[in-house]
Amino acid sequence: VWSRFFLLPRLDVLKPTPSDRLPPTTVWSRFLDELIDVTSNPDWNGRHYSVQKFLGGWFSGGNGSLVKLENFRAFVAGVIFDAASPTMLTGQQQLTLQKMLDDFQVRMDYHFEEGLSEEAGSPRLFRHEAFTPIIHRPLLLYMVFTFLPRLLVIAVFRIVFGLTREECPLTGYYLWTRPHRGDTEKKPPVVLFHGLCGFTGYLPLLLQLLGGRQGRAAVLLEIEDVSMLLSYTRPICRPKVVTAITHALEKCQAGSKKQKAVILGHSLGSVMAAWMMVDSREVC
């Protein structure tokens, strides 16, 4: 099983779908509740979000008025039942699908024109035959493309920025740190919380902040949730994040004048930046 999963050009499933999933009708009902709320209330400009605009956003044609009943049937079959076509559903699933379509038209007070429109486009982008060779690749290939950016980050961090990767003794989190260097103590230390895909996309920013002769201290927390790591053994926890950063800043500024740090956070990292601003005002 593992050799097939790693080496063959396909996406495989190693474990069955959880049995505690919500019934499709419950999911659909909750979705309609949210859609009704969105389309019933104007935005801050006083404009209403119409059903046709919703449909246009999901179909590649971009025009909701072109979406006919069979287009929408295929869309719901893919989203709710993960089926490439409504014809792949069982008899019971097709009855459930028809009930969902009826509920949509009644509750949204919107009625589809019968038939199938080619101009509406397809919402099932990743099922299109043109994309199959791109997406269905061996897991080994994904691992390689995940590993290469991390190698680049490690090389730049160590060689260019002089950062070292260490484990916080108080929390077990991994951080990239460096102390103040040279006579640049007037510049405050930098703390960075990255977003999706780790540090790779932040290298140009870090080059401006830490590159050249800039000797300011730095603390970069590695967030395993979104760092392209193959392990997830250190989930993010607010008290531990504050403890790890505070401890690292004290260590980086040991023997020099203590300064409040500049906190940077992007995407998911902005949440951790907010934690620091609220819970640890003495260091930032």
C-alpha positions as CSV (number, residue, x, y, z in Angstrom):
1,V,0.0,0.0,0.0
2,W,2.7,2.5,1.0
3,S,4.8,1.8,-2.2
4,R,1.7,2.4,-4.3
5,F,0.9,5.6,-2.4
6,F,4.4,7.0,-2.8
7,L,5.3,6.0,-6.3
8,L,2.3,5.6,-8.6
9,P,0.9,8.7,-10.4
10,R,-2.4,8.7,-8.6
11,L,-4.1,10.0,-5.5
12,D,-4.8,7.2,-3.1
13,V,-6.9,6.8,0.1
14,L,-5.2,5.2,3.1
15,K,-8.2,5.4,5.5
16,P,-12.0,5.3,5.0
17,T,-14.2,8.3,5.2
18,P,-15.1,9.0,8.9
19,S,-18.5,7.5,9.7
20,D,-19.5,10.5,11.8
21,R,-19.9,12.9,8.9
22,L,-23.1,15.0,8.8
23,P,-25.8,13.7,6.5
24,P,-25.8,15.5,3.1
25,T,-29.3,16.9,3.8
26,T,-28.1,18.5,7.0
27,V,-25.0,20.0,5.3
28,W,-27.2,21.4,2.5
29,S,-29.8,22.9,4.9
30,R,-27.1,24.7,6.8
31,F,-25.6,26.0,3.5
32,L,-28.9,27.3,2.4
33,D,-29.4,29.0,5.8
34,E,-26.1,30.9,5.3
35,L,-26.8,31.7,1.7
36,I,-30.2,33.1,2.6
37,D,-28.6,35.3,5.2
38,V,-26.0,36.6,2.8
39,T,-28.5,37.3,0.0
40,S,-31.1,38.9,2.3
41,N,-28.8,41.5,3.9
42,P,-27.1,44.3,1.9
43,D,-23.3,44.9,2.3
44,W,-21.8,48.1,3.7
45,N,-22.4,49.8,0.3
46,G,-26.1,48.9,0.4
47,R,-25.7,46.4,-2.4
48,H,-27.3,42.9,-2.3
49,Y,-25.5,39.7,-3.2
50,S,-27.8,38.0,-5.6
51,V,-28.2,34.3,-6.2
52,Q,-27.0,34.8,-9.8
53,K,-23.8,36.4,-8.5
54,F,-23.3,33.4,-6.2
55,L,-23.7,31.0,-9.2
56,G,-21.5,33.1,-11.4
57,G,-18.7,32.9,-8.8
58,W,-18.7,29.1,-8.9
59,F,-18.9,28.5,-12.6
60,S,-16.0,29.2,-14.9
61,G,-18.3,31.1,-17.3
62,G,-18.7,33.8,-14.6
63,N,-22.3,34.5,-15.5
64,G,-24.9,33.0,-13.2
65,S,-27.7,33.7,-15.6
66,L,-26.3,31.1,-17.9
67,V,-26.4,28.3,-15.3
68,K,-29.2,25.9,-16.0
69,L,-30.7,23.1,-13.9
70,E,-28.4,20.3,-15.2
71,N,-25.3,22.5,-14.6
72,F,-26.4,23.1,-11.0
73,R,-27.2,19.4,-10.6
74,A,-23.6,18.5,-11.6
75,F,-22.3,21.2,-9.3
76,V,-24.2,19.9,-6.2
77,A,-23.3,16.2,-7.1
78,G,-19.6,17.2,-7.0
79,V,-19.7,19.4,-3.9
80,I,-21.9,17.2,-1.7
81,F,-21.3,13.7,-3.0
82,D,-17.8,14.1,-4.5
83,A,-19.1,12.6,-7.8
84,A,-17.7,13.5,-11.2
85,S,-21.2,13.2,-12.7
86,P,-24.8,12.9,-11.3
87,T,-25.0,9.6,-13.2
88,M,-22.4,8.1,-10.8
89,L,-24.7,8.4,-7.8
90,T,-26.8,5.6,-6.4
91,G,-30.6,5.7,-6.7
92,Q,-31.0,6.9,-3.2
93,Q,-28.3,9.6,-3.7
94,Q,-30.1,10.8,-6.8
95,L,-33.4,11.1,-4.9
96,T,-31.5,13.1,-2.2
97,L,-29.9,15.3,-4.9
98,Q,-33.3,16.1,-6.5
99,K,-34.7,17.1,-3.1
100,M,-31.7,19.4,-2.6
101,L,-32.3,21.1,-5.9
102,D,-36.0,21.5,-5.1
103,D,-35.2,22.9,-1.7
104,F,-32.8,25.4,-3.2
105,Q,-35.3,26.7,-5.7
106,V,-38.1,27.0,-3.1
107,R,-36.1,28.5,-0.3
108,M,-34.1,30.9,-2.5
109,D,-37.2,31.7,-4.7
110,Y,-35.0,31.0,-7.7
111,H,-35.9,28.7,-10.6
112,F,-33.5,27.3,-13.1
113,E,-34.1,26.9,-16.7
114,E,-34.3,23.3,-17.8
115,G,-31.3,21.8,-19.7
116,L,-27.5,22.1,-19.8
117,S,-25.6,25.2,-20.8
118,E,-22.1,24.8,-22.2
119,E,-21.6,28.5,-21.9
120,A,-22.0,28.4,-18.1
121,G,-18.7,26.5,-17.9
122,S,-17.8,23.9,-15.3
123,P,-17.2,24.3,-11.5
124,R,-15.4,20.9,-11.3
125,L,-12.0,22.4,-12.3
126,F,-9.9,19.7,-10.7
127,R,-11.9,16.9,-12.4
128,H,-11.4,18.3,-15.8
129,E,-9.3,15.9,-17.9
130,A,-6.8,18.7,-18.7
131,F,-5.8,19.0,-15.1
132,T,-5.6,15.3,-14.2
133,P,-2.0,14.9,-15.3
134,I,-1.1,18.0,-13.2
135,I,-2.8,16.9,-10.0
136,H,-2.5,13.2,-9.9
137,R,1.1,12.8,-9.2
138,P,3.0,10.4,-6.8
139,L,3.2,11.6,-3.2
140,L,7.0,11.3,-3.5
141,L,6.9,14.2,-6.0
142,Y,4.9,16.3,-3.5
143,M,7.5,15.5,-0.8
144,V,10.3,16.6,-3.1
145,F,8.7,19.9,-4.0
146,T,8.0,20.4,-0.3
147,F,11.6,19.6,0.7
148,L,13.4,21.8,-1.8
149,P,11.9,25.1,-0.5
150,R,12.9,24.1,3.0
151,L,16.4,23.4,1.9
152,L,16.5,26.9,0.4
153,V,15.2,28.4,3.5
154,I,17.7,26.6,5.7
155,A,20.6,27.6,3.5
156,V,19.6,31.3,3.4
157,F,18.8,31.4,7.1
158,R,22.1,30.0,8.2
159,I,24.5,31.4,5.6
160,V,23.0,34.8,4.8
161,F,21.1,35.7,8.0
162,G,23.2,33.8,10.6
163,L,20.1,32.3,12.2
164,T,20.1,29.1,14.1
165,R,17.3,26.6,14.6
166,E,16.7,25.6,18.2
167,E,14.0,24.0,20.4
168,C,12.5,26.1,23.2
169,P,13.2,24.2,26.4
170,L,9.9,25.5,28.0
171,T,7.5,24.7,25.2
172,G,9.2,22.4,22.7
173,Y,8.5,24.8,19.8
174,Y,11.2,25.3,17.2
175,L,12.4,28.8,16.5
176,W,15.0,30.4,14.2
177,T,16.9,33.0,16.3
178,R,20.0,35.2,16.3
179,P,21.3,37.6,19.0
180,H,22.3,41.2,18.5
181,R,25.4,41.5,16.4
182,G,27.9,44.3,16.2
183,D,27.0,47.8,17.3
184,T,23.4,47.9,16.0
185,E,21.6,47.6,19.4
186,K,19.7,50.8,18.5
187,K,17.6,48.7,16.1
188,P,14.9,46.7,17.9
189,P,14.7,42.9,17.5
190,V,12.2,41.4,15.0
191,V,9.7,38.7,15.7
192,L,8.0,37.1,12.7
193,F,5.0,34.8,12.6
194,H,4.7,33.3,9.1
195,G,1.6,32.2,7.2
196,L,0.8,29.4,4.8
197,C,3.7,27.4,3.4
198,G,6.3,28.5,5.9
199,F,9.1,31.0,5.5
200,T,9.8,30.6,1.7
201,G,7.7,33.5,0.6
202,Y,9.1,35.8,3.3
203,L,12.7,35.7,2.2
204,P,12.6,39.0,0.3
205,L,11.1,40.7,3.3
206,L,13.6,39.1,5.7
207,L,16.5,40.2,3.4
208,Q,15.4,43.8,3.9
209,L,15.2,43.4,7.7
210,L,18.1,41.1,8.4
211,G,20.4,41.1,5.4
212,G,23.6,43.0,4.8
213,R,25.2,44.5,7.9
214,Q,22.0,44.8,9.9
215,G,22.8,43.1,13.2
216,R,19.4,43.3,14.9
217,A,18.3,40.3,16.9
218,A,15.5,38.1,15.4
219,V,13.1,35.4,16.5
220,L,11.1,33.5,13.9
221,L,8.6,30.9,15.2
222,E,8.1,27.8,13.0
223,I,4.4,27.1,12.9
224,E,4.0,23.4,12.1
225,D,0.4,23.7,11.1
226,V,1.4,25.5,7.9
227,S,5.1,25.0,7.5
228,M,5.0,22.1,4.9
229,L,6.3,19.7,7.6
230,L,5.5,16.0,7.6
231,S,4.8,16.1,11.4
232,Y,2.3,17.9,13.5
233,T,3.4,17.1,17.1
234,R,3.5,20.7,18.4
235,P,0.0,22.3,17.9
236,I,-0.1,26.1,18.4
237,C,-1.3,27.1,21.9
238,R,-1.6,30.8,23.0
239,P,0.2,30.6,26.4
240,K,3.0,28.5,24.9
241,V,3.6,30.9,22.0
242,V,3.9,33.8,24.3
243,T,6.2,31.9,26.6
244,A,8.5,30.7,23.7
245,I,8.8,34.1,22.1
246,T,9.4,35.9,25.5
247,H,12.1,33.4,26.4
248,A,13.8,33.6,23.0
249,L,13.8,37.4,23.1
250,E,15.4,37.4,26.6
251,K,18.1,35.0,25.4
252,C,18.8,37.0,22.2
253,Q,19.2,40.2,24.1
254,A,21.3,38.8,26.9
255,G,24.2,41.0,27.7
256,S,22.8,44.0,25.8
257,K,20.2,46.7,26.4
258,K,16.7,45.2,26.4
259,Q,14.4,46.7,23.7
260,K,10.8,46.0,22.8
261,A,10.5,43.9,19.7
262,V,8.9,44.7,16.4
263,I,6.1,42.1,15.9
264,L,5.3,41.0,12.3
265,G,2.5,38.6,11.5
266,H,1.0,37.6,8.2
267,S,-2.1,35.4,7.5
268,L,-2.4,32.8,10.2
269,G,0.7,34.4,11.8
270,S,-1.3,37.6,12.5
271,V,-3.2,35.7,15.1
272,M,0.0,34.9,17.1
273,A,1.1,38.5,16.6
274,A,-2.1,39.7,18.2
275,W,-1.5,37.3,21.1
276,M,1.9,38.8,21.7
277,M,0.5,42.4,21.6
278,V,-2.2,41.6,24.2
279,D,-0.4,39.1,26.5
280,S,3.2,40.3,26.5
281,R,3.3,44.1,26.2
282,E,6.5,44.3,28.2
283,V,8.5,42.8,25.3
284,C,6.8,44.2,22.2
